[in-house]
PDB file of C-alpha atoms in Angstrom:
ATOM      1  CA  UNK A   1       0.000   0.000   0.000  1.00  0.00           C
ATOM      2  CA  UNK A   2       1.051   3.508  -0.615  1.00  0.00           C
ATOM      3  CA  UNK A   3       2.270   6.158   1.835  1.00  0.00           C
ATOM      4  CA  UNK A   4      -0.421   9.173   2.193  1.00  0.00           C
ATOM      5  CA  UNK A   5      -0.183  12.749   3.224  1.00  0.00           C
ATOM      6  CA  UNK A   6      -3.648  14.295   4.556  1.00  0.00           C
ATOM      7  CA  UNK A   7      -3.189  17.824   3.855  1.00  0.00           C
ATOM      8  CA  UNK A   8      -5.547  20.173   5.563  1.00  0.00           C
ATOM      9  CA  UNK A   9      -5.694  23.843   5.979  1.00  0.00           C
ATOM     10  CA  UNK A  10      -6.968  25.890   8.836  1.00  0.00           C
ATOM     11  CA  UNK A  11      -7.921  29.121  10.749  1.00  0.00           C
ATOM     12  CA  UNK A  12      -9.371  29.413  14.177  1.00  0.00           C
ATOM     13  CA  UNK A  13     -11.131  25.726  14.066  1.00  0.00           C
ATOM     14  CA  UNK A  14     -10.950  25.309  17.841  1.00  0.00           C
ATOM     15  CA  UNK A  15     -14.837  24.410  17.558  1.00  0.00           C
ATOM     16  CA  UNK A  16     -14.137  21.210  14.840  1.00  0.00           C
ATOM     17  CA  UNK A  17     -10.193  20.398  14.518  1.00  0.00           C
ATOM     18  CA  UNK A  18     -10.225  17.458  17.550  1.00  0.00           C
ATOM     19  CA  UNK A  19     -13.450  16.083  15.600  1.00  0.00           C
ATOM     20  CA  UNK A  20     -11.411  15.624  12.124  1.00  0.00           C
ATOM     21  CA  UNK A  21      -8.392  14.489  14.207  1.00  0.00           C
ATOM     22  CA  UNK A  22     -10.504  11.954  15.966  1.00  0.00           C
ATOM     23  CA  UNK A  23     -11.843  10.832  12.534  1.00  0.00           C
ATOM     24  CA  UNK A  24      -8.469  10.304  11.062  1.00  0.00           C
ATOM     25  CA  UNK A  25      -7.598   8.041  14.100  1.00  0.00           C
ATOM     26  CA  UNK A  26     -10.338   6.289  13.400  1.00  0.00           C
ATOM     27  CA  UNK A  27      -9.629   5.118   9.653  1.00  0.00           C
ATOM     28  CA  UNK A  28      -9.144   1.718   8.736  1.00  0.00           C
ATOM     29  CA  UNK A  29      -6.143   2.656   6.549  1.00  0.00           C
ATOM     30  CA  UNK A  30      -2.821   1.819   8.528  1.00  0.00           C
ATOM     31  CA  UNK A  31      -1.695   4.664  10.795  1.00  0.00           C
ATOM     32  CA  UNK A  32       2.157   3.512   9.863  1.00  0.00           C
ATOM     33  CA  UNK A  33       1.277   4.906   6.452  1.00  0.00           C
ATOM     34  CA  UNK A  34      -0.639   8.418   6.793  1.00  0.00           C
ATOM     35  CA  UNK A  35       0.682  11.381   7.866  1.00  0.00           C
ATOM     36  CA  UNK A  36      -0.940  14.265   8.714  1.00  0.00           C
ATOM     37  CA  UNK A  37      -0.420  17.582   7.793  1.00  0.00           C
ATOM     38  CA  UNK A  38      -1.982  20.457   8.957  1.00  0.00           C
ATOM     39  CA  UNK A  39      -1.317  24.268   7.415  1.00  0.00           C
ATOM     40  CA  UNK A  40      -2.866  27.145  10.022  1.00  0.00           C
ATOM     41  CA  UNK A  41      -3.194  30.351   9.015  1.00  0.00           C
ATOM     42  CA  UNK A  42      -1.732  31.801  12.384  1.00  0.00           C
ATOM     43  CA  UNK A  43      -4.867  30.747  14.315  1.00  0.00           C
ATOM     44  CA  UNK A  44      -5.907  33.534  16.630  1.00  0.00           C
ATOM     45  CA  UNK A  45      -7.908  31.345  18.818  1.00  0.00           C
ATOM     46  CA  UNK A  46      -6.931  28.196  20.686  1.00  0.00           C
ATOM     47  CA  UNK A  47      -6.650  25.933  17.095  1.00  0.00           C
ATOM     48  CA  UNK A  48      -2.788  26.067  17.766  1.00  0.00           C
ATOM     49  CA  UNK A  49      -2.842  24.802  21.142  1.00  0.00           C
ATOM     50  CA  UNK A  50      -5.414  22.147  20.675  1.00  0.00           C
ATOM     51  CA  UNK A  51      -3.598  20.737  17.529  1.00  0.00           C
ATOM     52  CA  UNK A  52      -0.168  20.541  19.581  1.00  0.00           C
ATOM     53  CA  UNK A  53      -1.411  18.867  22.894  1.00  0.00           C
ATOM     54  CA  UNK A  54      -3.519  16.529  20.381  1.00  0.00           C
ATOM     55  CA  UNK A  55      -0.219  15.645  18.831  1.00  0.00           C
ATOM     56  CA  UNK A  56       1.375  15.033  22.098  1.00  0.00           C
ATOM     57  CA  UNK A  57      -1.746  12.920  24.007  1.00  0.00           C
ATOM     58  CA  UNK A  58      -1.758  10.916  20.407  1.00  0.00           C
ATOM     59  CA  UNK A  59       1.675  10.105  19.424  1.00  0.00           C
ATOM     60  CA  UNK A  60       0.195   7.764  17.137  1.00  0.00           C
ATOM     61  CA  UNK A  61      -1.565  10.116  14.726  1.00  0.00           C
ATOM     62  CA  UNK A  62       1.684  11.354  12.446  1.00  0.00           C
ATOM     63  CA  UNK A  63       1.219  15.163  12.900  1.00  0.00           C
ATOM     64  CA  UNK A  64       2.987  18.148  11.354  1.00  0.00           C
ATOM     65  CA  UNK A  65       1.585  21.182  12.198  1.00  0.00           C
ATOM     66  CA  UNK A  66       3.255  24.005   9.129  1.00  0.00           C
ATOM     67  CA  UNK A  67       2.489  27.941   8.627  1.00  0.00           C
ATOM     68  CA  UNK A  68       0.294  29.456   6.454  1.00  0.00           C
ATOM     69  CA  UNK A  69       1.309  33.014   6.727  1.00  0.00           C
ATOM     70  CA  UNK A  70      -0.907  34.031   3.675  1.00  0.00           C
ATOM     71  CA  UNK A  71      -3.907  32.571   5.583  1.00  0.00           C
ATOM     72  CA  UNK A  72      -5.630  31.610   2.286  1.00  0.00           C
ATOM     73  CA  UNK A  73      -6.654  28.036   1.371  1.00  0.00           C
ATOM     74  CA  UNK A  74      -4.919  27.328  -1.931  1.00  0.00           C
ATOM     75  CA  UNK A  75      -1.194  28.590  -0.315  1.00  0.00           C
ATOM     76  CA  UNK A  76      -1.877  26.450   2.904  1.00  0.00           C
ATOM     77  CA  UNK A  77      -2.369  23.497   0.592  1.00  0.00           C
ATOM     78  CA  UNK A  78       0.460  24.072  -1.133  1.00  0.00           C
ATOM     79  CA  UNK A  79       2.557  24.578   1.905  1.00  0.00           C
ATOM     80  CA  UNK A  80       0.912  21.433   2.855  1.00  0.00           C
ATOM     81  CA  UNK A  81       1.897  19.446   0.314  1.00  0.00           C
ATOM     82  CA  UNK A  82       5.510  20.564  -0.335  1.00  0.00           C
ATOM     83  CA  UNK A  83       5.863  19.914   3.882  1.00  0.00           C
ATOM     84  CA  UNK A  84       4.597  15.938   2.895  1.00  0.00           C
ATOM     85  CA  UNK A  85       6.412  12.998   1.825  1.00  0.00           C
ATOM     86  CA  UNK A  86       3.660  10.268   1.145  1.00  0.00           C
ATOM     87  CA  UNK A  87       3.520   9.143  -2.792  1.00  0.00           C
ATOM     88  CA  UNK A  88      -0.595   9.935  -2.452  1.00  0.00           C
ATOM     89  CA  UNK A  89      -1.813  13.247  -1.627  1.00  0.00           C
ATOM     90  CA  UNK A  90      -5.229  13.665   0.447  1.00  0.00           C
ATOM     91  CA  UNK A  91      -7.214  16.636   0.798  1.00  0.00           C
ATOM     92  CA  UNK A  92      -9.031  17.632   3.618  1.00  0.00           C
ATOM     93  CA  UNK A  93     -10.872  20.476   5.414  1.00  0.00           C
ATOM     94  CA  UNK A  94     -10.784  21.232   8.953  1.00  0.00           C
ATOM     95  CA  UNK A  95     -14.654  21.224   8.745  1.00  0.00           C
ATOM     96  CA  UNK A  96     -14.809  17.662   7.589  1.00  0.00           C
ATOM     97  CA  UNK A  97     -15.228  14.668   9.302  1.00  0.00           C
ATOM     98  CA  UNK A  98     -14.327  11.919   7.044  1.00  0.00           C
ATOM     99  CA  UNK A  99     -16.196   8.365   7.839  1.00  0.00           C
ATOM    100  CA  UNK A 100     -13.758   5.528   8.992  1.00  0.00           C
ATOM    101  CA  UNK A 101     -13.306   4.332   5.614  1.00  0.00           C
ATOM    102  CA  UNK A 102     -12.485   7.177   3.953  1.00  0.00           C
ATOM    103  CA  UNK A 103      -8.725   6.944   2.874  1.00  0.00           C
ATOM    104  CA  UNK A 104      -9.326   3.150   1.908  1.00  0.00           C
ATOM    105  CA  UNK A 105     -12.235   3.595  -0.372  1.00  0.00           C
ATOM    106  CA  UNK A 106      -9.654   6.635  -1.984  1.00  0.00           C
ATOM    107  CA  UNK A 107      -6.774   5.000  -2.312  1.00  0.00           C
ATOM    108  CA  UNK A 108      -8.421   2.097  -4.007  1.00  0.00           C
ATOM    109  CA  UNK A 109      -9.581   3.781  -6.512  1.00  0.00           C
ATOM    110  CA  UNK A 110      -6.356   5.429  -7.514  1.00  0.00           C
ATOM    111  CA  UNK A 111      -5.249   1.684  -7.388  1.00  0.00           C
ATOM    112  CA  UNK A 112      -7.648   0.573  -9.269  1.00  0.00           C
ATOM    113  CA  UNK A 113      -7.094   3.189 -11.973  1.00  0.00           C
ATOM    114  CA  UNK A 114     -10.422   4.736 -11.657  1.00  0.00           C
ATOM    115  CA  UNK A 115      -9.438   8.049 -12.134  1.00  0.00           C
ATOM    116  CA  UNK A 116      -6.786  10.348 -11.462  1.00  0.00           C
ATOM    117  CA  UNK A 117      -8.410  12.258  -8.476  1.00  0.00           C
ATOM    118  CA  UNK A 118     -10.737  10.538  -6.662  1.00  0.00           C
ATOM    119  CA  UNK A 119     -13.619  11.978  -4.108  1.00  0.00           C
ATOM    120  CA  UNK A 120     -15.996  11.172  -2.631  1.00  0.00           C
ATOM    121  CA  UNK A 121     -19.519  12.878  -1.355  1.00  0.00           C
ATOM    122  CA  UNK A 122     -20.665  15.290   1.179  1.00  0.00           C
ATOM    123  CA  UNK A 123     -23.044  14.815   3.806  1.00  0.00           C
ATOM    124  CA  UNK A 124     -23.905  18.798   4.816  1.00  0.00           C
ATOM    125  CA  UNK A 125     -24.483  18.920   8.407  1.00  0.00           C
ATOM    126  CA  UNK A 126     -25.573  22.474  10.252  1.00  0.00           C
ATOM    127  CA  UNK A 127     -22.393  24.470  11.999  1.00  0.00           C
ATOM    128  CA  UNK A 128     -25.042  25.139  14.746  1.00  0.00           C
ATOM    129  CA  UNK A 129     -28.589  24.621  15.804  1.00  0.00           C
ATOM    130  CA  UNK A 130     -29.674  27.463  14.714  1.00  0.00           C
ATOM    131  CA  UNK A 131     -32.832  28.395  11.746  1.00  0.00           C
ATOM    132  CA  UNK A 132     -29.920  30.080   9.775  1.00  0.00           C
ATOM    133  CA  UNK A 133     -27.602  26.994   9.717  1.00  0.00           C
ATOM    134  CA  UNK A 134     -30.122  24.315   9.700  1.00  0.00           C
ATOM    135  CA  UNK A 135     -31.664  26.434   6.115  1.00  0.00           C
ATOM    136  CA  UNK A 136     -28.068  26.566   4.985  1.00  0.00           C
ATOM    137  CA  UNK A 137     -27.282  22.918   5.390  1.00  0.00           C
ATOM    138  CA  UNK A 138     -30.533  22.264   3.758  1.00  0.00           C
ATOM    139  CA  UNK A 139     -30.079  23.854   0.543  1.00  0.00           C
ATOM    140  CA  UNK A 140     -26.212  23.275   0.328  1.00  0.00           C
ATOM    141  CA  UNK A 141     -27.299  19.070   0.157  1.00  0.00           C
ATOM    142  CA  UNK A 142     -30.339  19.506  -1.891  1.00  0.00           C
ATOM    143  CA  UNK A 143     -30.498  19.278  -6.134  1.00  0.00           C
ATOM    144  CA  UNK A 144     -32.352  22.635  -6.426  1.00  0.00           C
ATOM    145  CA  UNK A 145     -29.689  24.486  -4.097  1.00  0.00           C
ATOM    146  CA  UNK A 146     -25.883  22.936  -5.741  1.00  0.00           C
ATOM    147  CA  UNK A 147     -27.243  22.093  -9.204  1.00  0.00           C
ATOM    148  CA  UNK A 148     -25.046  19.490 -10.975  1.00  0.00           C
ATOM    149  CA  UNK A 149     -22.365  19.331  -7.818  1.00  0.00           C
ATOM    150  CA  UNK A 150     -22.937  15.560  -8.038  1.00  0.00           C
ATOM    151  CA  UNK A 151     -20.536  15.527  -4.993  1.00  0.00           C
ATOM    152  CA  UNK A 152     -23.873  16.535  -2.579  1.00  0.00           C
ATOM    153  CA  UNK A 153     -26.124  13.936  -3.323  1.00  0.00           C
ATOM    154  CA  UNK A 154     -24.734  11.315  -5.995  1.00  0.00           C
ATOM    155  CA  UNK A 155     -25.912   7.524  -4.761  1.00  0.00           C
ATOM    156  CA  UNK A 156     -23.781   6.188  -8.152  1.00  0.00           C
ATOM    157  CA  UNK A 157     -20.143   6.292  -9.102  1.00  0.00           C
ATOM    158  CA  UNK A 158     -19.686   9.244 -11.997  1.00  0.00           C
ATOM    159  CA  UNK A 159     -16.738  10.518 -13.649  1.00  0.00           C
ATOM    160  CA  UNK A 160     -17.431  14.526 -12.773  1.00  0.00           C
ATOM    161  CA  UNK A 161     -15.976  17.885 -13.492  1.00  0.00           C
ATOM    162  CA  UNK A 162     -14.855  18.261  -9.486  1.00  0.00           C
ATOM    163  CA  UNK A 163     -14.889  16.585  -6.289  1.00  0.00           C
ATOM    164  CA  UNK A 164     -14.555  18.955  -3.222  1.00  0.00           C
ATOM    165  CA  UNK A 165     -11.286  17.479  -1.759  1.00  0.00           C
ATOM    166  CA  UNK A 166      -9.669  14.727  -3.819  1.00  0.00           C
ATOM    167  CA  UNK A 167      -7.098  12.069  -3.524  1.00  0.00           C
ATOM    168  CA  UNK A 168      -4.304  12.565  -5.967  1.00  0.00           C
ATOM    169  CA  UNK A 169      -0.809  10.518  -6.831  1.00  0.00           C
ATOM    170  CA  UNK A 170       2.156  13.025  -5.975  1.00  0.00           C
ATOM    171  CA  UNK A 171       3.238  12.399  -9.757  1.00  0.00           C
ATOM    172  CA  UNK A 172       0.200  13.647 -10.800  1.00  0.00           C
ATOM    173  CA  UNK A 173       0.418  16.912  -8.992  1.00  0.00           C
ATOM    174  CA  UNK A 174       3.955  17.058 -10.219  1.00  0.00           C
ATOM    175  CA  UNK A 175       2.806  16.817 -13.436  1.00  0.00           C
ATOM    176  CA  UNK A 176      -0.282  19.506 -13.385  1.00  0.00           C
ATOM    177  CA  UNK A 177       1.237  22.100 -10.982  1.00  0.00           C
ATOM    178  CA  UNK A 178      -0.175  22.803  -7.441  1.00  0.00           C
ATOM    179  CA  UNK A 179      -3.522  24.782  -6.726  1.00  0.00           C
ATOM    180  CA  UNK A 180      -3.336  28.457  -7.731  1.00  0.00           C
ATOM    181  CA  UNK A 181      -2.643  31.091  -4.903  1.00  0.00           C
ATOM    182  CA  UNK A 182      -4.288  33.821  -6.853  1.00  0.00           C
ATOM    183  CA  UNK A 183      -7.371  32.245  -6.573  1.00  0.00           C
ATOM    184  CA  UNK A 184      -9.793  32.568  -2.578  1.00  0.00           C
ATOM    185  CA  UNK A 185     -12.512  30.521  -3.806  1.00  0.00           C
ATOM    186  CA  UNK A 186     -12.614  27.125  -6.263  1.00  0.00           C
ATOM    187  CA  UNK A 187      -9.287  26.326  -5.982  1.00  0.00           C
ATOM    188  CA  UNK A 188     -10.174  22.734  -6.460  1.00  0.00           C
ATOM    189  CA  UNK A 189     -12.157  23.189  -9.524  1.00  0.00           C
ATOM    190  CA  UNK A 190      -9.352  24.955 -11.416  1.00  0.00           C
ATOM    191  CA  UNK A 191      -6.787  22.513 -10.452  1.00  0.00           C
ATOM    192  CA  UNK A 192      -9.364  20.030 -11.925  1.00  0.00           C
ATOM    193  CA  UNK A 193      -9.625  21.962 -15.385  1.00  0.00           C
ATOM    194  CA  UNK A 194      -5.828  21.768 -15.591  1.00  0.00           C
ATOM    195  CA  UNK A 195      -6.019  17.787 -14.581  1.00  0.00           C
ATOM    196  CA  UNK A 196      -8.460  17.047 -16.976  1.00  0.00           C
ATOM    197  CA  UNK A 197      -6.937  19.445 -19.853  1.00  0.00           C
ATOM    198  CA  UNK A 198      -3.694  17.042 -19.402  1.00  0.00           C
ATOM    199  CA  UNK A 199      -5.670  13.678 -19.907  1.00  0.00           C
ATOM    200  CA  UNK A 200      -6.811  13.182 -16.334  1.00  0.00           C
ATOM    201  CA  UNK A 201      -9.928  12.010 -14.908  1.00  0.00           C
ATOM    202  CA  UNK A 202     -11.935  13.238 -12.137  1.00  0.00           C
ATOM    203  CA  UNK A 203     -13.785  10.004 -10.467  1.00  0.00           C
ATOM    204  CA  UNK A 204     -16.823  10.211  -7.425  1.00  0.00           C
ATOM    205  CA  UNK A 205     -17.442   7.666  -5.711  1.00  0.00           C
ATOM    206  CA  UNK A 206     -20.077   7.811  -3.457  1.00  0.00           C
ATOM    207  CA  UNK A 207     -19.033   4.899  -1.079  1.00  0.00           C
ATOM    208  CA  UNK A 208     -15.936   7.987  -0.031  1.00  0.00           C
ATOM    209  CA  UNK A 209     -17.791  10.012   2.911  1.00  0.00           C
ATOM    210  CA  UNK A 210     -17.401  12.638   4.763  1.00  0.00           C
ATOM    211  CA  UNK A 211     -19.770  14.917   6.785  1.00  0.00           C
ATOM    212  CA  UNK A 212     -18.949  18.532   6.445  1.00  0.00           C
ATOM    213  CA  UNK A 213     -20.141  21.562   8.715  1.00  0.00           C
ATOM    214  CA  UNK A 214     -21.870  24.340   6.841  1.00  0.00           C
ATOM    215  CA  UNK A 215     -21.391  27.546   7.647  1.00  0.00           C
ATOM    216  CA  UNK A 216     -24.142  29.038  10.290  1.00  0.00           C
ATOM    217  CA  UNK A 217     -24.780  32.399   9.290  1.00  0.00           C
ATOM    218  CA  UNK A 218     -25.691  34.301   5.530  1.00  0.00           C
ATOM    219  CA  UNK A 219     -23.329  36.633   6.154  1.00  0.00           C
ATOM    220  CA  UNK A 220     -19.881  36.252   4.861  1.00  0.00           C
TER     221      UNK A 220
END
């Protein structure tokens, strides 16, 4: 089996980061192979502290904690990745709580040549319990809200435009460049276009899970 690098970037997540942590414990994958690496965008709250006693109380999650001085997503990804050493890169978000298969059912499908990034499927969950969050959640996971973003509610395997993390070889990223730092939002689609402009494929499959927390509020 391969060596994988989670990479996962973060600001102020005090509320969610021991959740994904816990989660990653969890998979069935073998902890000798995954590392984790987590980019923070100088966390103002207690994200920092959290993630080092974590790494200290659970020496045997592989944890690297890097900087992300820029504090956006696509240059704590790449800071990330160029921290990691694992031939498969894994992308996660400090607001997702993958389900305990969710590295296995990834790397398989690189294995099994599916595709050339493969993802999985969202299950939207509130941030809060709140009418605000609970409407958010609602229409983020529904067909009329997301459109064609398969990735919300697919039940069948689909070769799509995006998936909203991704599990990629190293060589592949090599080949296609890393995710682009000018851009703050759909970072992952564009690094799709250029995957799938060089021959790639983008693969769901909807037996990868993860539960993701929705913002609470409308406002930005």
């Amino acid at each position: 089996l391969p060596t994988v690098s989670v990479i996962i970037p973060c600001y102020n997540e005090e509320k969610t980061i021991s959740l994904l942590l816990d989660a990653l414990r969890r998979q069935t994958y073998p902890a000798d192979l995954v590392e984790v690496i987590i980019a923070d965008g100088m966390s103002t709250d207690q994200t920092r502290t959290i993630l080092l006693d974590y790494s200290r109380d659970h020496p045997d999650l592989q944890l690297k904690i890097v900087d992300n001085p820029q504090r956006n997503i696509p240059s704590g990804l790449n800071q990330a990745i160029r921290a990691s050493g694992g031939t498969v890169v894994l992308r996660l978000d400090a607001h997702a709580i993958p389900d305990p298969s969710y590295i296995a059912f990834s790397v398989a499908g690189l294995l099994e040549n599916k595709g050339e990034n493969i993802g999985g499927v969202w299950q939207i969950k509130p941030g809060n319990d709140s009418w605000s969050a609970r409407s958010i959640a609602l229409a983020a996971g529904h067909p009329f809200g997301v459109g064609d973003a398969l990735y919300r509610y697919a039940t069948e395997p689909a070769y799509v435009d995006t998936v909203p993390f991704g599990c990629f070889r190293r060589e592949t990223l090599d080949k296609i460049g890393l995710f682009d730092e000018n851009l703050l939002t759909n970072e992952d689609y564009e690094l799709n276009v250029r995957l799938r402009q060089s021959g790639g494929r983008v693969y769901l499959d909807p037996s990868i899970r993860s539960q993701y927390y929705s913002r609470s509020t409308f406002r930005q």
